[in-house]
Coordinates of C-alpha atoms in Angstrom, one line a residue:
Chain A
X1 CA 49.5 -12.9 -37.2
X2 CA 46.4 -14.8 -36.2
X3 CA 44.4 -13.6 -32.9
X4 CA 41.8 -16.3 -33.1
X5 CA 39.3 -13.2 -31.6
X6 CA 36.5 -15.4 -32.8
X7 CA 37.2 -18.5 -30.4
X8 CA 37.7 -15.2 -27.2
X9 CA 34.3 -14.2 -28.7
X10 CA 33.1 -17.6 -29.0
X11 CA 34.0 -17.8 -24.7
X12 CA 32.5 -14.6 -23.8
X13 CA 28.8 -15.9 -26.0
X14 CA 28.6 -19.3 -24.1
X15 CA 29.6 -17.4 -20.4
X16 CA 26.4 -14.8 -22.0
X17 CA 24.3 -17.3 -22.9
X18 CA 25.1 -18.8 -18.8
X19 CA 24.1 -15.7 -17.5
X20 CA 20.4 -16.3 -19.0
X21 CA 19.9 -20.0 -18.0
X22 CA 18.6 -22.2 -14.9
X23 CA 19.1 -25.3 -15.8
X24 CA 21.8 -27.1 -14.4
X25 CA 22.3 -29.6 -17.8
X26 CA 22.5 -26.6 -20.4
X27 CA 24.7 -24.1 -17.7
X28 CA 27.4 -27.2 -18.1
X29 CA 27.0 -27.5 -22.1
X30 CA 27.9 -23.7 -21.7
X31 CA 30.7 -24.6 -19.8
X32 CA 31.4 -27.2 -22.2
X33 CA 31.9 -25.3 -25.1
X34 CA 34.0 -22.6 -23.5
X35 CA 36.7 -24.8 -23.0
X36 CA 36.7 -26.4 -26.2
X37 CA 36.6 -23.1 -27.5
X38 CA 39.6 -21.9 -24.9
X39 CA 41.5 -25.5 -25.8
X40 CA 40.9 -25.1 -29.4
X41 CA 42.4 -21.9 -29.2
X42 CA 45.9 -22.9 -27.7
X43 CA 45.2 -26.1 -30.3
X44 CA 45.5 -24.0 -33.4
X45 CA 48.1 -21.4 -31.9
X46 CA 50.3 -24.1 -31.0
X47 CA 49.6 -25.9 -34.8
X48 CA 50.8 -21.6 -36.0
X49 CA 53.4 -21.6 -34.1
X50 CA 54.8 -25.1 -34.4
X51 CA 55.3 -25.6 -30.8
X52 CA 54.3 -29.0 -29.6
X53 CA 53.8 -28.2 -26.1
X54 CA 51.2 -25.6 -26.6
X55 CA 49.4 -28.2 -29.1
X56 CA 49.6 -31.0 -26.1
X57 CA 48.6 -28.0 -23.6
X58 CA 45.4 -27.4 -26.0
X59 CA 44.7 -31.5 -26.2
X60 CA 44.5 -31.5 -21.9
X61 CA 42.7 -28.2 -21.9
X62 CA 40.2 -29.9 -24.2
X63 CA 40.3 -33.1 -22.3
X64 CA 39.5 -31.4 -19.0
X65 CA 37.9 -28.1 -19.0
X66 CA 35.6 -29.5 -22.1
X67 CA 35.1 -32.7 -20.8
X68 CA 36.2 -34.0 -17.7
X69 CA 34.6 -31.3 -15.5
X70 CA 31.2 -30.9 -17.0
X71 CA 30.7 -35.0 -17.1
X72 CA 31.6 -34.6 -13.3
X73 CA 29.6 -32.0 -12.7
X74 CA 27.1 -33.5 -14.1
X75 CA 27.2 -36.3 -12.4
X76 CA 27.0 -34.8 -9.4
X77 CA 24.0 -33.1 -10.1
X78 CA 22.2 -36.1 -11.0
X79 CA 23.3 -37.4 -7.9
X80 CA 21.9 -34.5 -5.8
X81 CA 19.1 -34.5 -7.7
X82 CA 19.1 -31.0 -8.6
X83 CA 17.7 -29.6 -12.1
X84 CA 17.5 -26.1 -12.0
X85 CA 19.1 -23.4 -10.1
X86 CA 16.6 -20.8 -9.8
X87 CA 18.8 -17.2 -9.5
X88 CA 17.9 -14.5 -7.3
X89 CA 18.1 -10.4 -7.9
X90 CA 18.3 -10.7 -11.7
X91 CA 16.0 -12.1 -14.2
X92 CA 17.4 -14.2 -17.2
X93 CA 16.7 -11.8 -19.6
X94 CA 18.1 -8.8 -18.1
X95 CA 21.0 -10.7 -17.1
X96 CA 22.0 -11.5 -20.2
X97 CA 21.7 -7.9 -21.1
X98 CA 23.8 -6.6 -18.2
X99 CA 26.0 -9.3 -19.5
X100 CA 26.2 -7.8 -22.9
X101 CA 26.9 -4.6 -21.3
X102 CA 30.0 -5.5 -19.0
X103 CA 30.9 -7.2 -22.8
X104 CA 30.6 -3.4 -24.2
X105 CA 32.5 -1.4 -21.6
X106 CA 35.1 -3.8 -21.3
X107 CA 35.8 -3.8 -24.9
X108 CA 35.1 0.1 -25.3
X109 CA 38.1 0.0 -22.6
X110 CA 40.4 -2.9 -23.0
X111 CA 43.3 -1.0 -23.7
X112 CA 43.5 -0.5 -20.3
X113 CA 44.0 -4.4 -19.4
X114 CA 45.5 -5.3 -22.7
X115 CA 49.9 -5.7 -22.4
X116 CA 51.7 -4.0 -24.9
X117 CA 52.1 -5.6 -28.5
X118 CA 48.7 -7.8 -27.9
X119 CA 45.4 -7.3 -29.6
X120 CA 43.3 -4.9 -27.3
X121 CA 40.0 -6.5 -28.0
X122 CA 40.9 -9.7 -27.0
X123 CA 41.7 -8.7 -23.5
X124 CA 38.3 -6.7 -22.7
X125 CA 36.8 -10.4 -24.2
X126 CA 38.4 -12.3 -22.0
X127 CA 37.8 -9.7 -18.7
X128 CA 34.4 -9.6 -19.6
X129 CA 34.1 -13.3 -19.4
X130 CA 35.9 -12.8 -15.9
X131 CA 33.2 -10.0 -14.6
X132 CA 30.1 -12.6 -16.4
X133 CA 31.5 -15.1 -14.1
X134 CA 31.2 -13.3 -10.9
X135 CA 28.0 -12.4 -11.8
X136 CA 26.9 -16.1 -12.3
X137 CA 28.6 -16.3 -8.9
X138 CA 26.5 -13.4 -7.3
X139 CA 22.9 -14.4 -8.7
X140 CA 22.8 -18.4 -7.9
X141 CA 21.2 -19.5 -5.2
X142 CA 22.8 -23.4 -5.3
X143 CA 26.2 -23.9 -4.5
X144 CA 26.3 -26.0 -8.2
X145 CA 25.5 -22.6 -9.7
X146 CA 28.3 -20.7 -7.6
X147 CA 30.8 -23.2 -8.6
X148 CA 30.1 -23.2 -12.4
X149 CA 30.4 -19.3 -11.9
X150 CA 33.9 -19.5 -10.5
X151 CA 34.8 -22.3 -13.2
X152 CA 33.4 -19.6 -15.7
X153 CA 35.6 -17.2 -13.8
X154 CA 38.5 -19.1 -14.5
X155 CA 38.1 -19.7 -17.7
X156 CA 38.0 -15.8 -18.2
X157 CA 41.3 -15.3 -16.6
X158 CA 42.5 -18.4 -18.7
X159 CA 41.7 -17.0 -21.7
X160 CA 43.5 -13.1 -20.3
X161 CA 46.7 -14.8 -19.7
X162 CA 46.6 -17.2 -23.1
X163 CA 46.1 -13.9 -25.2
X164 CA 47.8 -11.4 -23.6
X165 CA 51.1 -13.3 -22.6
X166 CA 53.7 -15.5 -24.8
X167 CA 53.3 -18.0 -22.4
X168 CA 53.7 -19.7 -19.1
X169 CA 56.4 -23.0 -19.4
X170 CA 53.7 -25.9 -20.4
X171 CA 54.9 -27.9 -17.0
X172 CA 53.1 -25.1 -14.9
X173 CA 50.5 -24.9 -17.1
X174 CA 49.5 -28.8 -17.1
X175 CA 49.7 -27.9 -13.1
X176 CA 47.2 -25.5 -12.9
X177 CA 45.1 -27.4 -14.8
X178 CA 45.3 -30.7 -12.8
X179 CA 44.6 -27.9 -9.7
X180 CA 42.1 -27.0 -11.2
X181 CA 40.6 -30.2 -11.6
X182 CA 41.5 -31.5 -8.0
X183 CA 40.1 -28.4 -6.8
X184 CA 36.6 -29.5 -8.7
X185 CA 36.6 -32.6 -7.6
X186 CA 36.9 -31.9 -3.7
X187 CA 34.5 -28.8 -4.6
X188 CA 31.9 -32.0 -5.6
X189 CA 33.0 -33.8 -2.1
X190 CA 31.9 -31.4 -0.2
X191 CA 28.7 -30.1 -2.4
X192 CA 27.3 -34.1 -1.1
X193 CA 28.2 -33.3 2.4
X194 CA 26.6 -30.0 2.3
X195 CA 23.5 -31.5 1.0
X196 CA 23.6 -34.9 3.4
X197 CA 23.9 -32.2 6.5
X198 CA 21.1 -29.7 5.4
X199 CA 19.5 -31.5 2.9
X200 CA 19.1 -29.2 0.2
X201 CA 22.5 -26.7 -0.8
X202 CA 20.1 -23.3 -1.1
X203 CA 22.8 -20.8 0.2
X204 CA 19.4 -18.1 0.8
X205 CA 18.2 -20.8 3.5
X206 CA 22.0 -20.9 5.5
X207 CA 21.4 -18.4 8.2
X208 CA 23.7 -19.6 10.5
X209 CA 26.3 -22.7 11.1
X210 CA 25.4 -25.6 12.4
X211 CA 27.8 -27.5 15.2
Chain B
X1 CA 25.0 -14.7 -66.1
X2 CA 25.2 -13.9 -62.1
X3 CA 21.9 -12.5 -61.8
X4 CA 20.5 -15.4 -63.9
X5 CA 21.8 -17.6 -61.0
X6 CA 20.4 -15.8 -58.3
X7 CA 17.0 -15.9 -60.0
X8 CA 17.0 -19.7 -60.8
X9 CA 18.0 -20.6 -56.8
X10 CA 15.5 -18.0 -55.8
X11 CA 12.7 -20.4 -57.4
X12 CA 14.0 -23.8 -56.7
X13 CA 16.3 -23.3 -53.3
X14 CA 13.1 -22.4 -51.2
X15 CA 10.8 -25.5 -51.9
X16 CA 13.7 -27.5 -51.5
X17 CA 14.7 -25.9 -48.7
X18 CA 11.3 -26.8 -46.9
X19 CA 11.7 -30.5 -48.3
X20 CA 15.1 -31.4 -46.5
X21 CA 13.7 -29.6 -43.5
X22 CA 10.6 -31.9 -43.1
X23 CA 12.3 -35.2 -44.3
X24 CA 15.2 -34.4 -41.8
X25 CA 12.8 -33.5 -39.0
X26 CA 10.8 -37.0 -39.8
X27 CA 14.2 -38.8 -40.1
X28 CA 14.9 -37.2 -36.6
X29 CA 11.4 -38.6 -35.1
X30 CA 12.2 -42.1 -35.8
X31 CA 9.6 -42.4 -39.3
X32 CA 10.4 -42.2 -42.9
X33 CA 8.2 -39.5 -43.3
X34 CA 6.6 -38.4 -46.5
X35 CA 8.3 -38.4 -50.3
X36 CA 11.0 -36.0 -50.2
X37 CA 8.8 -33.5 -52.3
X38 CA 6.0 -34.0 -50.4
X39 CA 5.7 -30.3 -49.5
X40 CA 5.1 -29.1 -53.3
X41 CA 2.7 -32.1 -54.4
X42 CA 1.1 -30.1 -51.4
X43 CA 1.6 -26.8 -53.0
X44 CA 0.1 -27.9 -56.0
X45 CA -2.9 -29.5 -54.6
X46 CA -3.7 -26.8 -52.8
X47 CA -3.5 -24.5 -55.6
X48 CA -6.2 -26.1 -57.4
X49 CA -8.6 -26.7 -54.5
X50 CA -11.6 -24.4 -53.9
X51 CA -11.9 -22.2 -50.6
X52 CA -13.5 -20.8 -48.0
X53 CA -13.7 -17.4 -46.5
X54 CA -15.4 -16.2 -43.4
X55 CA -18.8 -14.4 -43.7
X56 CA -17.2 -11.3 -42.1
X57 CA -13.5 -11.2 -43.8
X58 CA -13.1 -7.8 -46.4
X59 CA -10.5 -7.0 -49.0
X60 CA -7.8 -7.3 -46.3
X61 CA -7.8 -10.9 -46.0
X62 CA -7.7 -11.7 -49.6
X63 CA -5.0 -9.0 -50.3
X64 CA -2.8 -10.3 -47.6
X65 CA -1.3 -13.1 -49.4
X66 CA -0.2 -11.4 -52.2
X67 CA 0.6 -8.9 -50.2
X68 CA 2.9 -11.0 -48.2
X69 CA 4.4 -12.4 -51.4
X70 CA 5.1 -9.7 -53.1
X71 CA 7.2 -8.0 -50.6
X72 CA 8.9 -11.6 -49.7
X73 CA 9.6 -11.3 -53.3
X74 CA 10.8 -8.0 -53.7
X75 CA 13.5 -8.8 -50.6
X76 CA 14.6 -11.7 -52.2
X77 CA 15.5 -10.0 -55.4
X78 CA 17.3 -7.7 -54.1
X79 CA 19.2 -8.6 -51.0
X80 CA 22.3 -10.9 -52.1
X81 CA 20.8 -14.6 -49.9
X82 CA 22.0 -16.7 -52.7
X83 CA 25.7 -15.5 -53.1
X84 CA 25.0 -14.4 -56.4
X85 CA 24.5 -11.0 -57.3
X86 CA 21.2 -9.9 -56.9
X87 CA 19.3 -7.1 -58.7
X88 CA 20.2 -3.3 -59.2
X89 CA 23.9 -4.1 -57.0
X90 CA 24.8 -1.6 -55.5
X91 CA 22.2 1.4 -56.2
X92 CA 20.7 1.6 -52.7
X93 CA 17.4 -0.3 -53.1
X94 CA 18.7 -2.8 -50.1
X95 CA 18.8 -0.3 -47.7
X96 CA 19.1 -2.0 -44.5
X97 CA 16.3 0.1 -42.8
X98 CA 14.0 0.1 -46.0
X99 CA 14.2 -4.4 -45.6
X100 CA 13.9 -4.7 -42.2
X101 CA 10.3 -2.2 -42.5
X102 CA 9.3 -4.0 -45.5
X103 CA 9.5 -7.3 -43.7
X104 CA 7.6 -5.4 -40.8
X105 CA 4.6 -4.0 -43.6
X106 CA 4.3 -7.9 -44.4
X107 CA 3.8 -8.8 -40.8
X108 CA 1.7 -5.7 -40.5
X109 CA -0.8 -7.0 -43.5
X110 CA -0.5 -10.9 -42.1
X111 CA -2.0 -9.3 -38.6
X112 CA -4.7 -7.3 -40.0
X113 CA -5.8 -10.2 -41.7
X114 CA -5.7 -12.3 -39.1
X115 CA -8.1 -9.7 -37.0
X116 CA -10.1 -9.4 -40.3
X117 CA -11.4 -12.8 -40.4
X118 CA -13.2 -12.8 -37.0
X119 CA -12.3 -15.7 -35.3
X120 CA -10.9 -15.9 -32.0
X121 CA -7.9 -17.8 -33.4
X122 CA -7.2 -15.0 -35.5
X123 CA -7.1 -12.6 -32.8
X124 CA -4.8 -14.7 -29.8
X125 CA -2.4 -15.3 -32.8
X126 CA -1.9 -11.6 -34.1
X127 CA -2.0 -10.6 -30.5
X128 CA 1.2 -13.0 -29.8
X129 CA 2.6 -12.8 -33.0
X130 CA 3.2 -8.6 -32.6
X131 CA 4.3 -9.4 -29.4
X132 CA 6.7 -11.7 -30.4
X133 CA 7.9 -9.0 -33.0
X134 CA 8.3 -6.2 -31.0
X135 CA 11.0 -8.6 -28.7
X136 CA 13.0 -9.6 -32.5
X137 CA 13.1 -6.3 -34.4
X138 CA 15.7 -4.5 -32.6
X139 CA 17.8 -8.0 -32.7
X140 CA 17.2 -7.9 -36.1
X141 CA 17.8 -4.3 -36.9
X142 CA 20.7 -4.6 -34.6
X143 CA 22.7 -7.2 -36.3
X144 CA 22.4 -6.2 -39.6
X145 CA 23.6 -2.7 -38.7
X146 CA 27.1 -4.2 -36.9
X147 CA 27.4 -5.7 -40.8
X148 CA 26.9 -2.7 -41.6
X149 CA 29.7 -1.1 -39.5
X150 CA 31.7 -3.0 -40.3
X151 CA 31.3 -2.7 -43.9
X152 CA 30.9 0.9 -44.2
X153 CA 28.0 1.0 -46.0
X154 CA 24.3 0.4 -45.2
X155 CA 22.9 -0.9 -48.7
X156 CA 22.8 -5.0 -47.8
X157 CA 23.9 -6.1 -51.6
X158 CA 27.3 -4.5 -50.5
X159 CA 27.9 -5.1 -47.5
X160 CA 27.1 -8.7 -47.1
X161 CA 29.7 -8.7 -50.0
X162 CA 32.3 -7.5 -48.2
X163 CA 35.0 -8.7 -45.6
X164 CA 33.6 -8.6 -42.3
X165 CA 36.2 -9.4 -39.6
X166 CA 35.9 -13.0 -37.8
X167 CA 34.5 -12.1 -34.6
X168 CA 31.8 -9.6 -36.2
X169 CA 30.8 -12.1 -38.4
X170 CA 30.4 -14.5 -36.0
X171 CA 28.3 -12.5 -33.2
X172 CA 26.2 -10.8 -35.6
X173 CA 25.6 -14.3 -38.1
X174 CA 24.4 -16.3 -35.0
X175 CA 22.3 -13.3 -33.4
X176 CA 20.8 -12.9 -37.0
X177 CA 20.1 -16.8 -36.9
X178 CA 19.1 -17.1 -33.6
X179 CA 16.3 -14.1 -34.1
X180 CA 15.7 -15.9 -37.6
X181 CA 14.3 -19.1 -36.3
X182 CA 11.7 -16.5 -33.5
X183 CA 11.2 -14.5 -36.6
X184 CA 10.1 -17.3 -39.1
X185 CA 8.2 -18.8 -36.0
X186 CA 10.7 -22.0 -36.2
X187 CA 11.1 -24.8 -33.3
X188 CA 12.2 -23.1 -30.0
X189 CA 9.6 -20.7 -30.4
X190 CA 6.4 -21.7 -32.2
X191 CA 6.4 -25.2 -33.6
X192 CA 5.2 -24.9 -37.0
X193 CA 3.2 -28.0 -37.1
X194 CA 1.0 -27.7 -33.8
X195 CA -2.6 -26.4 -33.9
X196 CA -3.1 -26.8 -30.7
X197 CA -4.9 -23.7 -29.1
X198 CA -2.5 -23.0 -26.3
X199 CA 1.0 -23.2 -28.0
X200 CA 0.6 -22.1 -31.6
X201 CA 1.7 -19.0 -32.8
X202 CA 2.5 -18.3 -35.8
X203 CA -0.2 -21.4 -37.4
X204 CA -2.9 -19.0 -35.4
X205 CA -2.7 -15.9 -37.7
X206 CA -3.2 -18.3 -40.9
X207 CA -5.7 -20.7 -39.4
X208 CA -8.4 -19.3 -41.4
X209 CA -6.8 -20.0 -44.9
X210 CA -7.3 -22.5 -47.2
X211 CA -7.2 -23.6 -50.9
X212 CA -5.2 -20.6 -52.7
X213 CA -4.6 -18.0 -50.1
X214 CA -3.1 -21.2 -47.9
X215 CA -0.8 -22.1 -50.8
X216 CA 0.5 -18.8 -51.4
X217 CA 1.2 -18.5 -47.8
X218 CA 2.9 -21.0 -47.6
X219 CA 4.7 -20.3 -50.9
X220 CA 5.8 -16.7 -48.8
X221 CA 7.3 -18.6 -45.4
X222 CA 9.3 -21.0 -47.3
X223 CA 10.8 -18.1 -49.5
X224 CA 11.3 -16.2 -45.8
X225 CA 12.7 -19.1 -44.6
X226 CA 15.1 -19.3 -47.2
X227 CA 15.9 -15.8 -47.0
X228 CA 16.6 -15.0 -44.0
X229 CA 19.1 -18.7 -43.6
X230 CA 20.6 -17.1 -46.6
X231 CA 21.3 -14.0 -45.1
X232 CA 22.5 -15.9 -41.8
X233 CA 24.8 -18.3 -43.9
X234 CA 26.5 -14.7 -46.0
X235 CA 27.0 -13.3 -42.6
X236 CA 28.5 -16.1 -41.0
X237 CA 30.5 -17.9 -43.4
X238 CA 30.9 -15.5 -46.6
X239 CA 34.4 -14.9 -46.3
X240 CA 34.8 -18.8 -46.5
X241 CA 31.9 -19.3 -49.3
X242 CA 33.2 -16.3 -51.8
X243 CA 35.0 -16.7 -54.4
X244 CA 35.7 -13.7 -56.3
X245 CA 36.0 -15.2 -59.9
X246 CA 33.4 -18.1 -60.2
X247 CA 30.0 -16.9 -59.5
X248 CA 28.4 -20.8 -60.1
X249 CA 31.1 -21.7 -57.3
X250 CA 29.9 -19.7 -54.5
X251 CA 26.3 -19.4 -55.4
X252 CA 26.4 -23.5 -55.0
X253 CA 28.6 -23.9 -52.0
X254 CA 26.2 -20.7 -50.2
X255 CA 23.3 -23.1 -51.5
X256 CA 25.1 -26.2 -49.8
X257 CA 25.5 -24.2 -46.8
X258 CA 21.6 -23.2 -46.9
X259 CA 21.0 -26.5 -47.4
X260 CA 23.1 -27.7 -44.2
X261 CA 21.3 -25.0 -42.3
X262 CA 18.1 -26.8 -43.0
X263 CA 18.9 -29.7 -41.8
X264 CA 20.4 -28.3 -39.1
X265 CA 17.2 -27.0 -38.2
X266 CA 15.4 -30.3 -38.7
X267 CA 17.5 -32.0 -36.5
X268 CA 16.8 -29.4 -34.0
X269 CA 13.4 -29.9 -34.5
X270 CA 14.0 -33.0 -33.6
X271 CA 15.4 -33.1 -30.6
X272 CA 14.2 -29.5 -29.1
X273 CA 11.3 -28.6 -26.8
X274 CA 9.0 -25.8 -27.5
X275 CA 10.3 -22.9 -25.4
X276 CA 7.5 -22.3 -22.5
X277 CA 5.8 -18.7 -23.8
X278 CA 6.9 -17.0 -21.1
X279 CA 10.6 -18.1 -21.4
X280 CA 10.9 -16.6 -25.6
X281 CA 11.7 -13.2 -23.8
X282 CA 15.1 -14.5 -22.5
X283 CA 15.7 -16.4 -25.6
X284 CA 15.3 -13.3 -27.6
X285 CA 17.2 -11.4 -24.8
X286 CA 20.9 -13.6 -25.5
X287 CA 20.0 -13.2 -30.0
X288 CA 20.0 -9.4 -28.7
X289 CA 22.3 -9.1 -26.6
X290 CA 25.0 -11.2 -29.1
X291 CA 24.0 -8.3 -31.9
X292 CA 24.6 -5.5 -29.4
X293 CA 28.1 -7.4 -28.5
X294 CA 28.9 -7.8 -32.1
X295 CA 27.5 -3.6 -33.2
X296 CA 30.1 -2.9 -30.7
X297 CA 33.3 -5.1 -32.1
X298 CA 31.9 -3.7 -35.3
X299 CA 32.3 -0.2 -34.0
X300 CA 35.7 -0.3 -31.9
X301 CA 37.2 -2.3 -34.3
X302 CA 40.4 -4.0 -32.3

């Protein structure tokens, strides 16, 4: 049977190569790419397995996780005029290493998240990509950079559940996704407010609440 | 018949190489850039034009081409870039260790040289260039050894021969690619066409060579280049370029595949901006921490 390990790997590189970044353009090609890679994955399992609801699933996962989400997010940073997203506590370069360490451990260890009859490595991939994310989350100081972490995140725990179960019904599925994508797009709403009220969105500068 | 193969790509694929790299790159920029062969009528012209060498340079300098060549050369015959099969298969002379240190011995020579000439050129280049080195060995080392693993053997004719499983292959081919274009001082890195005092690199160490020695060095990078996006293009797609029959089949569609790389590259060239000096740490960083990543899949194996 097929595994398609190398599109999981292919996740857990772009959510590495995140880690090491600032700027706000090339974090959102990362993003990009890991959910191509996470649609193209249901895609070609659903093409194996002749099920047309996990080939539609794969389509909307490509349309929206690959697409819709980094153009928005995009244009939201153009919006708030915001380039780079300068990290705090670790540097780029030992970031990415740390990153390709959670990457190690988590594979040394994945039979411990993996369900029985799955392929082991693919869940330490995929809960490696979940720990990468809450790093992005720690070390940003923008609230842009946070919330590509948490889409990173999700994408992690996306990719656990598409691997390690047979599948969720494709209704719920399309549900979470649209969610998902709600949740983004008030996310968005309130990143303008944020920055109209303090005028910049630097979460080290947010001592205390205003009104 | 397999070996003859290997040796004619081994002459032509490198110059040609360098000729769809620069046409794409001008292509890229907007011009129509030089003839496509532009880059030998250069070779030969410098071949046959007269030199000069610094008042203070010794043996070193003028053995450093040859030097360089010779080992580029000798790594090329042996280590299976082309598809084909290269020479002596199998007996151990492409151990991975004994490469990667004969690559280093070249760089080694193309410093000293670089000091031995005197200029102040000479000296900011080697000084950045072993720099630069130190950051892409281990990536280097690093990723060939999870081929390794994951072939159960460390003599490079075998095991970039052999089945690697998808995800290995993948890690370890772009970490090997991605430290490839630091190593051969390509775009995000070093631009290989700037002379300008501040940014260049790799153009530093040679500045001081003309006429012969310049043609020769350049004859060694594009034989590198070639090389190493040969050894990329085996570890990434071999599985899909083999086939286990037909030796003319795969050595042309791994050719093809070089050739794609290139002008890959040029379009890169195109449309990249030279990393800021100070960044090329974390760029190396991600190349090594994709060939730790893949050592490991290599190693567990599930």
């Amino acid at each position: 049977m097929a595994t398609f390990q190398e599109l999981v790997g292919l996740a857990a590189m772009a959510s590495l190569w995140m880690l090491g970044i600032t700027r706000v353009r090339s974090m959102l090609w990362g993003l990009g790419a890991q959910g191509a890679a996470l649609g193209a994955l249901l895609l070609f399992r659903g093409i194996n397995n002749g099920s047309i609801g996990e080939t539609l699933l794969g389509c909307a996962v490509i349309a929206v996780k690959a697409i819709a989400i980094p153009v928005f997010l995009n244009w939201s940073a153009c919006r708030l005029h915001v380039v780079r997203d300068r990290g705090v506590g670790l540097g780029p370069g030992l970031a990415m290493l740390a990153g390709a360490l959670i990457v190690v451990l988590c594979y040394f260890k994945s039979g411990w998240f993996s369900a029985a009859g799955s392929v082991s490595g693919n869940a330490g991939l995929a809960i490696a990509t979940v720990l990468m994310g809450l790093i992005i989350m720690m070390t940003r100081r923008l609230a842009l950079g946070m919330l590509i972490g948490f889409l990173v995140l999700d994408n992690g725990i996306f990719s656990y559940a598409f691997t390690q179960t047979p599948g969720i019904p494709v209704v719920i599925e399309l549900g979470v996704l649209f969610d998902l994508f709600m949740g983004v797009l008030l996310a968005g709403m309130v990143l303008f407010r944020v920055s109209r009220s303090f005028e910049h969105m630097d979460v080290l500068e947010m001592r205390e609440l205003h009104e | 018949m397999s070996l003859a193969i290997h040796i004619v790509l081994l002459i032509a694929l490198p110059l040609l190489l360098s000729c769809v790299i620069r046409k794409t790159k001008a292509l890229m920029q907007g011009r129509p850039g030089p003839p496509l062969f532009q880059p030998i009528f250069d070779l030969v012209k410098r071949f046959r034009k007269g030199e000069t060498v610094s008042s203070t340079a010794s043996w070193i300098f003028r053995a450093n081409p040859l030097v360089g060549l010779s080992i580029a050369l000798v790594v090329a015959m042996v280590v299976p870039w082309t598809g084909a099969e290269p020479l002596a298969r199998g007996s151990g002379t492409a151990d991975l260790i004994l490469i990667v240190y004969l690559l280093a011995m070249a760089r080694f020579f193309s410093l000293l040289a670089a000091l031995d000439t005197g200029s102040a050129f000479g000296g900011l280049g080697a000084s950045r260039e072993a720099a630069l080195a130190v950051l892409i060995e281990p990536s280097i080392l690093v990723s060939l050894s999870a081929v390794a693993l994951a072939s159960g053997t460390m003599d490079l004719s075998v095991a970039l021969q052999s089945p690697v499983r998808g995800t290995v292959a993948l890690l370890s081919g772009s970490a090997f690619l991605l430290a490839a274009l630091a190593e051969l001082s390509r775009m995000p890195v070093d631009d290989p066409t700037t002379h300008l005092e501040l940014t260049m690199i790799h153009e530093a160490t040679i500045l001081e060579n003309s006429g012969r020695n310049l043609a020769l060095i350049e004859t060694t990078v594009a034989l590198r280049t070639a090389v190493f996006f040969g050894v990329g293009v085996q570890i990434l797609l071999g599985k899909a370029l083999r086939s286990p029959d037909n030796a003319i089949v795969s050595a042309a569609s791994s050719a093809a595949a070089i050739l794609m790389l290139g002008c890959l590259l040029g379009v890169l060239e195109g449309i990249a901006v030279k990393l800021n000096w100070r960044r090329v740490p974390s760029f190396v960083a991600f190349s090594t921490a994709l060939a730790v990543m893949s050592a490991f899949v290599a190693a567990v194996g599930a």
